Backbone as a ProteinNet text record, in pm:
[ID]
protein_1_A
[PRIMARY]
MPSDVEYSPVGEGLGMRDFWIYVWLRRAALIAAHVTGLGLTIVISVLSRPGTSLFSWHPLCMSVAYCLCMTEGILLFSAEGTIFCLKSRKNKVRFHWLCQALALVAAAVGLGFILASKVVSELPHLVSWHSLMGCCTLAASLLQAGCGTCLVFHKQLRLSSSPARLKLYHDTCGLVVYLLATGTIMLAMVSDWFQATVKGAAWWLMAVLPLFPALVAMNQITNAYLPRKKISS
[TERTIARY]
15010	15042.3	14877.9	15002.1	14852	14807.6	14635.9	14614	14669.5	14699.8	14711.8	14621.7	14486	14355.1	14201.3	14215.2	14128.6	13979.6	13858.9	13736	13651.7	13582.3	13439.3	13420.9	13336.8	13286.9	13081.3	13002.9	12853.5	12870	12760.1	12722.3	12771.3	12944.6	13019	13033.2	12961.3	13005.3	13023.7	12921.5	12944.5	12961	12982.4	12965.2	12847.5	12785	12642.5	12546.4	12547.2	12525.9	12430	12557.8	12526.5	12408.8	12358.1	12276.2	12132.9	12014	11936.2	11831.6	11807.4	11768.3	11847	11957.5	11997.5	11956.8	11946.6	11953.5	11770.4	11686.4	11552.1	11530.1	11551.2	11598.1	11613.9	11728.2	11765.9	11701.1	11620.5	11530.2	11416.7	11377.6	11248.7	11305.6	11394.3	11405.4	11454.8	11499.2	11494.2	11318.8	11288.1	11153.7	11052.4	11103.9	11093.5	11090.4	11234.1	11313.6	11189.5	11168.8	11105	11007.3	10907.7	10757.7	10796	10880.9	10883.8	10905.9	11014.8	11024.2	10903	10866.6	10721.4	10623.1	10612.8	10507.5	10555.8	10650.3	10714.9	10630.8	10679.8	10666.7	10476.4	10424.5	10296.2	10234.1	10280.4	10192.9	10274.4	10370.6	10426.8	10382.4	10342.1	10238.1	10115.6	9995.3	9898.5	9901.3	9973.2	10006	10007.8	10105.1	10150.5	10065.9	9910.5	9817.9	9863.7	9913.9	9987.8	9833.3	9898.7	9867.9	9785.6	9762.3	9731	9808.7	9948.4	10048	10143.7	10259.9	10351.3	10466.7	10486	10489.7	10483.4	10337.8	10326	10358.2	10434.4	10480	10629.3	10700.2	10873	10848.7	10744.5	10762.8	10721.6	10651.6	10621.1	10712.3	10834.7	10884.9	11022.3	11065.4	11195.7	11126.3	11024.4	11005.5	11022.1	10957.8	10989.5	11124.5	11228.5	11357.3	11426.5	11379.7	11483.2	11422.2	11352.4	11263.6	11221.6	11202.8	11162.5	11224.2	11338.9	11387.3	11526.3	11598	11717.2	11741.3	11624.4	11606.5	11567	11502.1	11562.1	11662.7	11736.7	11822.1	11984.4	11948.1	12079.8	12032.9	11900.4	11854	11859.5	11868.1	11894.5	11976.6	12086.5	12224.8	12240.4	12111.9	12103.2	12134.5	12184.5	12300.3	12160.2	12084.2	11901.1	11841.8	11825.4	11761.4	11686.9	11619.9	11617.6	11419.3	11346.6	11185	11144.4	11249.3	11251.5	11310.8	11252.1	11305.8	11426.1	11513.3	11662.6	11737.4	11795.5	11909.5	12049.9	12077.6	12210.7	12265	12383.3	12455.5	12458.6	12407.7	12450.9	12303.5	12168.8	12061.9	12074.1	12075.9	12093	12163.5	12256.3	12329.4	12246.2	12172.6	12087.7	12004.2	11941.3	11830.4	11824.4	11986.6	11991.2	12091.2	12102.3	12119.8	12019.1	11869.3	11753	11697.4	11701.1	11670.6	11753.9	11892.2	11956.8	11913	11877.9	11843.3	11706.4	11646.3	11513	11547	11648.5	11590.8	11688.2	11812.7	11810.8	11678.8	11631.8	11565.2	11431.5	11342	11305	11314.8	11471.8	11511.1	11543.3	11578.3	11554.5	11455.4	11323.6	11218.5	11144.6	11199.5	11168.9	11249	11350.8	11406.7	11367.8	11322.8	11298.3	11139.1	11033.1	10919.9	10920.5	11057.8	11085.8	11131.8	11240.9	11275.1	11161.9	11128.4	10953.6	10827.9	10857.5	10761.4	10813.1	10946.1	10996.1	10989.8	11017.2	10998.2	10896.1	10797.6	10642.6	10619.6	10657.9	10626.4	10695.7	10811.6	10878.9	10950.3	10979.6	11078.3	11161.5	11272.4	11422.1	11417.2	11590.4	11612	11731.2	11758	11837.4	11824.1	11768.2	11693.3	11685.4	11699.4	11612.7	11728	11813.2	11883	11844.1	11729.4	11653.7	11690.4	11672.2	11747.2	11879.3	11946.1	12079.6	12150.4	12087.9	12139.4	12056.6	11958	11938.7	11995.7	12066.3	12190.5	12277.2	12339.4	12468.1	12414.3	12291.2	12246.3	12241.8	12172.7	12218.2	12336.6	12401.2	12549.8	12588.9	12620.5	12659.8	12577.5	12473	12391.3	12484.2	12519.3	12579.1	12687.3	12785.5	12908.1	12930.6	12858.9	12792.8	12740.5	12704.6	12642.5	12758.5	12864.2	12986.1	13064.9	13083	13152.5	13139.9	12979.2	12903.8	12945.1	12943.1	13003.7	13145.4	13240.5	13374.2	13356.4	13272.6	13306	13237.5	13177.2	13121	13182.7	13235.4	13343	13497.6	13533.5	13660.8	13748.7	13744.8	13840	13858.7	13737.9	13723.3	13790.7	13771.8	13873.3	13980.4	14032.4	14192.2	14201.8	14116.7	14149.2	14245.5	14327.9	14449.3	14402.9	14308.5	14256.1	14157.7	14148	14131.2	13934.5	13863.7	13714.5	13689.2	13766	13689.5	13741.7	13878.1	13868.1	13774.5	13748.9	13655.5	13489.8	13505.4	13354.1	13328.5	13451.5	13435.7	13422.5	13462.4	13444.6	13332.3	13283.7	13158.6	13021.9	13030	12955.5	12965.9	13055.1	13098.6	12993.7	13071.9	13006	12878.5	12837.3	12646.3	12583.1	12625.4	12607.5	12601.7	12700.9	12687.4	12638	12544.6	12484.4	12289	12302.7	12178.5	12170	12231.9	12239.1	12203.5	12303	12292.6	12124.9	12035	11859.9	11830.3	11863.7	11760.1	11750.4	11847.9	11904.3	11746.3	11798.5	11721	11592.5	11565.3	11431.3	11364.7	11457.3	11407.6	11404.5	11467.3	11445.2	11343.7	11307.5	11153.3	11069.4	11080.9	10941.3	10940.6	11054.8	11032.8	10993.9	10981.5	10942.7	10788.5	10760.5	10601.8	10503.5	10535.2	10477.5	10384.9	10511.1	10496.3	10441.7	10493.3	10449.4	10229.7	10237.1	10123.1	10046.1	10088.5	10012.3	9978.6	10116.7	10074.3	10127.2	9986.3	10033.9	10056.4	10174.3	10146.2	10210.2	10114.6	10228.6	10224.7	10110.4	10212.9	10341	10335.5	10479.8	10580	10543.6	10733.2	10731.9	10616.3	10683.6	10699.2	10650.8	10742.2	10869	10908.3	10987.2	11125.7	11085.7	11176.7	11216	11086.8	11113.7	11179.2	11216.2	11368.7	11441.2	11469.9	11567.7	11603.3	11501.4	11537.2	11556.1	11514.7	11592.2	11734.9	11750.8	11852.2	11991.9	11946.8	12030.7	12052.5	11962.8	11970.6	12056.9	12005	12156.6	12253.6	12265.6	12443.1	12502.1	12396.6	12412.1	12451.3	12367.2	12453.2	12546.6	12607.3	12704.5	12837.2	12828.3	12913.4	12965	12876.9	12879	12954.6	12945.5	12997.1	13149.7	13150.3	13301.4	13422	13338.4	13443.1	13585.5	13652.3	13799.2	13790.4	13850.2	13832.8	13998.1	14109.5	14201.1	14337.9	14461.5	14524.3	14580.2	14636.8	14740.2	14869.5	14920.9	15147.7	15093.6	15148.4	15170.1	15284.7
10265	10399	10483.5	10532	10694.1	10751	10796.3	10899.2	11012.5	11129	11283.2	11353.8	11226	11350	11334.8	11439.9	11424.7	11426.6	11343.1	11330.4	11401.6	11481	11596.5	11465.8	11381.2	11350.6	11421.8	11308.4	11346.6	11445.7	11503.4	11666.9	11776	11761	11846.2	11903.7	11836.3	11857.7	12007.5	12087	12180.7	12308.3	12457.7	12556.4	12582	12613.9	12646.1	12609	12461.6	12413.2	12547.7	12631	12711	12790.6	12870	12900.2	12855.1	12894.8	12817.2	12797.2	12891.9	12888	12726.1	12733.6	12610.6	12487	12469.2	12399.9	12367.4	12409.1	12410.9	12333.7	12337.6	12315.7	12223	12137.6	11995	11922	11959.5	11902.3	11860.6	11947.1	11941.2	11796	11843.1	11714	11554.7	11585.5	11466.8	11347.4	11494.3	11412.5	11383.2	11432.7	11462.7	11325.4	11269.1	11173.2	11006.5	11066.4	10939.2	10937.4	11065.7	10971.6	10912.3	10940.6	10940.5	10812.3	10757.5	10591.2	10527.2	10549.7	10531.5	10452	10656.1	10630.1	10529.8	10517.3	10424.1	10246.8	10230.7	10112.8	10043.6	10158	10209	10159.8	10241.5	10250.7	10151.8	10074.4	9984.2	9834.4	9842.8	9713.3	9681.2	9832.9	9848.8	9788.9	9826.1	9807.5	9664.1	9623.7	9496	9381.7	9406.4	9332.7	9189.9	9215.1	9094	8937.9	8848	8724.7	8634.5	8789.8	8704.1	8621.5	8671.2	8523	8560.4	8445.1	8428.1	8562.9	8614.7	8727.1	8859.6	8877.8	8995.4	9026.7	8885.2	8917.8	8974.5	8986	8976.3	9191	9286.6	9441.1	9453.6	9380.6	9383	9349	9262.9	9227.8	9359.8	9342.9	9465.8	9577.5	9652.7	9784	9789.6	9713.3	9687.1	9641	9609.5	9580.9	9698.3	9767.3	9891.6	10017.4	9996.3	10181.4	10223.1	10117.7	10121.3	10087.7	9999.7	9891.9	9959.8	9996.2	10056.3	10173.4	10254.7	10392.1	10448.4	10379.5	10447.8	10402.9	10273.1	10201.4	10323.4	10411.7	10550.4	10638.9	10699.5	10837.2	10844	10715	10751.8	10771.2	10795.3	10889.4	10975.6	11088.8	11206.9	11286.4	11396.5	11503.5	11602.9	11557	11680.5	11556.5	11476.1	11432.6	11293.6	11253.4	11128.7	11084.1	11063.1	11050.9	10976.1	10863.8	10773.3	10814.3	10795.6	10885.7	10769.2	10777.9	10698.3	10808.6	10882.6	10937.3	10931.4	10837.2	10766.6	10680.1	10653.9	10584.5	10455.4	10408.7	10267.9	10218.6	10276.3	10201.2	10265.9	10367.9	10405.2	10323.1	10269.6	10115.2	10009.2	9963.5	9843.8	9833.3	9946.1	9983.1	9976.7	10024.7	9989.2	9876.9	9823	9661.7	9593.9	9613.4	9523.7	9615.3	9728.6	9777.1	9702.7	9659.2	9659	9445.8	9351.1	9236.3	9196	9302.7	9299.2	9339.9	9440.1	9454.5	9313.9	9244	9131.1	9007.9	8970	8933.5	8915.8	9100.1	9057	9067.9	9087.7	9093.5	8923.8	8839.6	8748.6	8631.2	8694.7	8631.6	8688.5	8770.2	8853.7	8819.5	8752.2	8713.1	8567.8	8501.2	8333.4	8313.4	8478.1	8463.7	8487.3	8556	8587.7	8472.2	8416.5	8291.1	8209.3	8138.6	8074.5	8089.6	8254.7	8274.6	8245.7	8265.3	8238.3	8076.4	7996.1	7842.8	7815.5	7893	7817.6	7846.9	7945.6	8079	8015.3	7906.3	7875.9	8013.6	8139.8	8204	8188.7	8298.2	8269.3	8321	8320.9	8456.5	8552.8	8680.2	8728.2	8785.6	8861.2	8885	9047.6	9110.4	9194.9	9348.2	9426.5	9539.6	9567.7	9509.5	9518.2	9422.1	9278.8	9178.8	9164	9254.5	9206.1	9284.4	9423.3	9493.9	9531	9410.9	9335.7	9264.7	9183.5	9048.8	9148	9223.3	9342.2	9392.3	9426.3	9502.2	9393.2	9263.9	9101	9069.1	9114.6	9059.6	9175.9	9306.8	9411.4	9389.2	9386.6	9392.5	9294.8	9176.9	9091.8	9085.3	9155.3	9196.4	9321.1	9418.1	9505.6	9514.7	9386.3	9309.8	9275.9	9183.6	9172	9257.5	9351.7	9487.6	9532.6	9585.8	9582.7	9509.6	9332	9289.3	9303	9343.1	9336.1	9474.6	9560.2	9661.7	9655.8	9591.7	9561.6	9493.3	9345.5	9268.8	9264.6	9374.5	9394.6	9362.3	9408.6	9379.3	9211.3	9154.2	9038	8924.1	8998.3	8961.9	9007	9055.2	9100	9204.6	9279	9355	9490.8	9441	9610.8	9722.6	9713.9	9900.9	9897.9	10083.3	10071.7	10147.1	10097.1	10150	10289.7	10384.3	10473.7	10448.4	10419.1	10372.7	10220.2	10122.2	10057.1	10130.2	10229.8	10279.9	10383.6	10452.4	10506.2	10406.5	10331.1	10235.2	10127.9	10139.8	10067.9	10217.4	10277.6	10354.3	10409.2	10420.2	10485.7	10372.6	10192.7	10084.7	10089.2	10136.4	10150.9	10236.1	10335.5	10450.8	10358.5	10318.7	10217.4	10161.2	10085.8	9926.1	10011.4	10106.8	10240.7	10278	10326.7	10391.2	10238.4	10132.2	10084.8	10023.8	10020.8	9981.2	10099	10174.1	10320.3	10270.9	10269.3	10222.7	10093.2	10000.9	9907.9	9934.3	9948.5	10063.6	10092.5	10218.2	10293.7	10177.1	10136.3	9996.8	9932.8	9901.9	9856.7	9919.2	10008	10134.3	10091.4	10066.1	10075.3	9910.6	9849	9714.3	9690.8	9630	9606	9600.5	9516.9	9515.4	9647.7	9715.7	9856.1	9946.8	9938.3	10035.3	9998	9837.2	9851.2	9868.1	9938.3	9885.2	10069.5	10132.5	10297.9	10364.2	10493	10545.2	10731.3	10763.7	10911.6	10982.6	11076.2	11188.5	11048.2	10986.8	10925	10858	10799.1	10688.7	10773.9	10913	11016.3	11010.4	11041.4	11102.4	11007.2	10824.4	10710.7	10715.5	10748.2	10634.2	10786.1	10918	10988.9	11028.3	10971.4	10984.6	10877	10739.9	10721.5	10857.1	10913.5	10937.5	11052.5	11075.1	11192.5	11139.8	11024	10968.7	10912	10891.7	10849	10992.6	11109.5	11269.9	11298.1	11231.2	11327.4	11222.7	11054	11033	11004.6	11038.5	11090.3	11224.8	11284	11415.8	11414.6	11290.8	11289.2	11192.9	11080.9	11052.2	11089.3	11214.4	11303	11401.9	11480.2	11571.5	11509.5	11388.2	11358.4	11273.7	11306.4	11254	11384.3	11464.5	11571.8	11595.9	11603.2	11639	11749.8	11735.1	11927.2	11989.3	11909.8	11992.1	11868.1	11925.3	11834	11773.9	11682.4	11676.4	11658.1	11611.7	11541.9	11438.4	11363.3	11231.3	11176.3
10828.6	10786.5	10821.8	10918	10958.2	10820.1	10820.9	10743.7	10769.9	10632.8	10587.3	10568	10639.6	10586.1	10727.6	10784.8	10900.7	10854.9	10898.3	10817.1	10917	10873.3	10992.9	11074.8	11168.7	11230.7	11144.4	11211.2	11150.7	11226.1	11101.7	11155.5	11141.3	11112.8	11065.5	10958.5	10849.9	10717	10667.3	10640.6	10533.4	10626.1	10585	10681.3	10707.9	10535.8	10598.4	10638.6	10745.2	10804.4	10972.1	10973	11060.3	11031.8	10934.9	10872.2	10872.8	10988.8	11019.8	10936.7	10827.4	10681.4	10583.1	10618.5	10593.5	10609.1	10773.6	10859.8	10846.3	10834.2	10813.5	10665.9	10585.3	10434.4	10449.5	10533.5	10546.4	10590.9	10720.6	10767.1	10724.1	10661.7	10557	10400.3	10391	10276.4	10341.3	10496	10578.8	10550.7	10599.4	10618	10501	10382.6	10255.5	10209.1	10272.3	10214.9	10267.9	10428.1	10507.4	10425.2	10407.7	10337.4	10217.4	10137.8	10000.5	9965.1	10097.9	10103.4	10154.1	10252.1	10264.7	10183.8	10123.8	9995.1	9862.2	9841.5	9764.5	9763.7	9904.9	9942.4	9953.2	9996	10045.5	9852.7	9807.3	9596.7	9553.6	9550.4	9494.1	9498.5	9665.7	9759.8	9657	9678.3	9634	9479.1	9414.4	9249.3	9262.5	9307.1	9306.6	9292.7	9396.2	9431.7	9518.9	9628.3	9668.9	9654.6	9639.4	9644.9	9538.4	9419.7	9320.7	9188	9294.8	9193.8	9256.4	9224.7	9300.9	9267.7	9096	9062.2	9248.1	9229	9295.1	9422.1	9469.7	9622.3	9590	9441.8	9490.8	9483.2	9403.3	9443.6	9558.3	9600.8	9780	9869.9	9831.2	9912.1	9916	9774.8	9713.1	9797.8	9757.4	9845.9	9957.9	10071	10181.7	10182.5	10157.2	10176.9	10142.6	9999.7	10017.1	9997.3	9968.4	10016.5	10163.3	10196.8	10350	10466.2	10466.6	10582.2	10557.8	10430	10362.3	10457.7	10374.7	10347	10483.6	10591.6	10727.3	10848.5	10769.8	10877.1	10805.6	10714.5	10662.2	10735	10688	10779.5	10894.6	10965.8	11080.5	11186	11104.9	11139.2	11091.3	11064.5	10995.6	11118.1	11117.9	11150.8	11208.4	11092	11148.3	11242.3	11293.8	11390.9	11269.4	11378.8	11320.3	11358.5	11318.6	11356	11431.6	11537.9	11635.4	11696.9	11832.8	11981.7	12002.2	11983.8	11951.3	11989.1	12120.5	12130.4	12172.3	12170.3	12235	12085.8	12032.1	11944.1	11951.1	12068.9	12053.4	12030.2	12088.7	12044.1	11878.7	11760	11696.2	11631.5	11655.4	11574.4	11617.8	11726.9	11691	11606.2	11620.2	11521.6	11357.2	11322	11204.2	11214.3	11293.3	11225	11211	11269	11281.1	11117	11127.6	10962.4	10835.2	10871.7	10739.3	10763.5	10848.6	10858	10856.8	10826	10797.7	10607.4	10599.3	10398.5	10367.5	10429.8	10357.9	10365.1	10511	10502.4	10373.6	10364.5	10255.3	10126.7	10160.7	9988.2	9935.5	10030.3	9959.2	9944.5	10099.7	10031.6	9878.8	9857.3	9740.6	9621.4	9613.3	9529.3	9490.4	9660.1	9601.1	9480.5	9525.4	9465.7	9344.9	9324.6	9172	9084.5	9163	9088.6	9086.9	9200.8	9199.3	9046.3	9033	8960.1	8792	8808.3	8687.8	8648.7	8744	8721.8	8651.8	8736.7	8711.4	8566.2	8542.6	8399.4	8294.2	8287.9	8203.2	8166.8	8200.9	8191.5	8194.5	8138.5	8114.6	8233.7	8324.3	8413.6	8350	8442.2	8359.6	8224.9	8203.7	8079.9	8048.7	8174	8144.5	8239.3	8214.1	8280.1	8459.8	8473.1	8581.2	8694.8	8611.9	8693.6	8728.9	8617	8623.3	8702.8	8754	8852.7	8953.5	8975.4	9116.4	9127.4	9103.2	9111.4	9156.9	9126.5	9167.9	9324.6	9323.1	9441.7	9507.6	9501.9	9679.5	9665	9540.6	9618.5	9685.1	9643.2	9721.4	9836.6	9863.2	10022.4	10088.3	10009.5	10139.4	10182.1	10081.6	10048.9	10194.7	10169.2	10288.4	10438.7	10440.1	10573.1	10633.1	10567.5	10598.9	10639.9	10604.9	10641.6	10758	10766.2	10866	11023.3	10978.7	11078.1	11162	11025.7	11056.7	11173.1	11116.9	11191.2	11364.6	11324.7	11507.2	11617	11530.8	11565.7	11576.1	11509.8	11526.5	11572.8	11715	11816.7	11828.3	11812.8	11786.7	11687.1	11577.7	11460.5	11441.8	11547.3	11559.4	11362.2	11351.4	11239	11221.9	11125.7	11197.2	11128.1	11070.2	11050	11168.8	11154.7	11313.4	11264.9	11415.5	11366.6	11206.2	11271.8	11211.1	11086.6	11015.9	10885.1	10867.8	10918.1	10890.7	10870.8	10946.5	10965.7	10806.4	10785.3	10661.6	10485.5	10575.9	10438.2	10483.6	10533.9	10532.2	10543.8	10574.3	10485.2	10350.5	10318.8	10182.6	10061.7	10131.9	10075.1	10079.8	10185.7	10223.6	10099.3	10092.8	9979.3	9844.8	9803.8	9694.8	9656.5	9783.4	9763.1	9763.7	9812	9810.2	9719.5	9566.6	9513.1	9369.5	9436.9	9327.5	9298.9	9455.3	9471.4	9383.8	9427.4	9328.9	9190.9	9149.4	8979.9	8989.8	9036.1	9037.4	9002.8	9115	9126.9	9005.6	8972.8	8858.9	8744.9	8722.8	8593.6	8569.2	8757.6	8736.7	8697.3	8699.4	8669.4	8525.3	8431.1	8259.8	8224.8	8342.9	8364	8239.7	8194.7	8174.1	8240.4	8296.7	8435.4	8477.1	8510.7	8565.4	8515.7	8341.1	8229.7	8195.9	8197.5	8224.1	8335.6	8463.1	8590.3	8553.4	8564.5	8529.3	8473	8388.2	8338.5	8304.1	8163.2	8194.2	8299.6	8372.8	8450.4	8608.2	8607.2	8700.5	8696.5	8602.6	8540.2	8574.6	8544	8510.2	8708.1	8737.2	8898.2	8983.5	8953.3	8974.4	8938	8848	8778.7	8855.2	8876.5	8945.1	9107.6	9143.7	9269.7	9366.6	9332.3	9401.7	9389.7	9324.6	9303.8	9447.4	9507.4	9591.8	9710.1	9812.8	9925.2	9859.7	9782.8	9731.3	9731.9	9729.3	9673.5	9885.1	9912.7	10082.2	10140.1	10096.2	10180.2	10115.1	10022.5	9943.7	10027.6	10050	10128.5	10202.8	10296.9	10442.9	10425.3	10407.6	10444.8	10347.2	10220.2	10199.7	10249.6	10365.9	10462.2	10554.4	10614.9	10694	10678.7	10643.2	10547.7	10451.2	10468.7	10390.6	10434.1	10349.9	10417.3	10485.3	10618.6	10697.5	10719.6	10705.8	10718.2	10716.5	10702.4	10660.8	10813	10838.9	10950	10883.2	11007.6	11001.7	10971.9	10873.9	10869.7	10992.6
[MASK]
+++++++++++++++++++++++++++++++++++++++++++++++++++++++++++++++++++++++++++++++++++++++++++++++++++++++++++++++++++++++++++++++++++++++++++++++++++++++++++++++++++++++++++++++++++++++++++++++++++++++++++++++++++++++++++++++++++++++++

């Protein structure tokens, strides 16, 4: 059944995009999102002191997976450009796959370490909102990886949906996964470990920082798929 809505391609979101001030603000926000993702990864990695315990590897792996790899994999397709020397869409897609594959590997390793830590310490599993949302994020990440595979191999799989429709589903689901990851990271900030490590104004800053890359990614994806005009069915 043909769609009655035409979606704008990436880079054709809002009309305000034509104003240079707005463009520069968006570019500044994109750079800030890159810096925030990398900064969160470094800070969390330092605070966790990897190697001091089994648990210490969990924050490191998860921050690398979602604050760094997944963030870069999404911002790679920003209409404002990318910090990487990638011009063709084919190369961007390949790098996107690399980032998401590394994110899944790092997340799986982080999951293994927290499970091992719980077993060794004889502590119960899934007793906090952070752990519950973390499980949802991991499950959604696997489903999203499957969706991306269907998009790349849609011809071989002989899927009925068009590539454009599959891309819309893939990008939308990816945004949901990233928002789940952001919520999981923010819930980690209220854990006993993090509150004992970071206090005062620094804690408040760390608690809200994950929202910024999420807002940039959400703006990027929604602008790419804002309905532009009706077409006859």
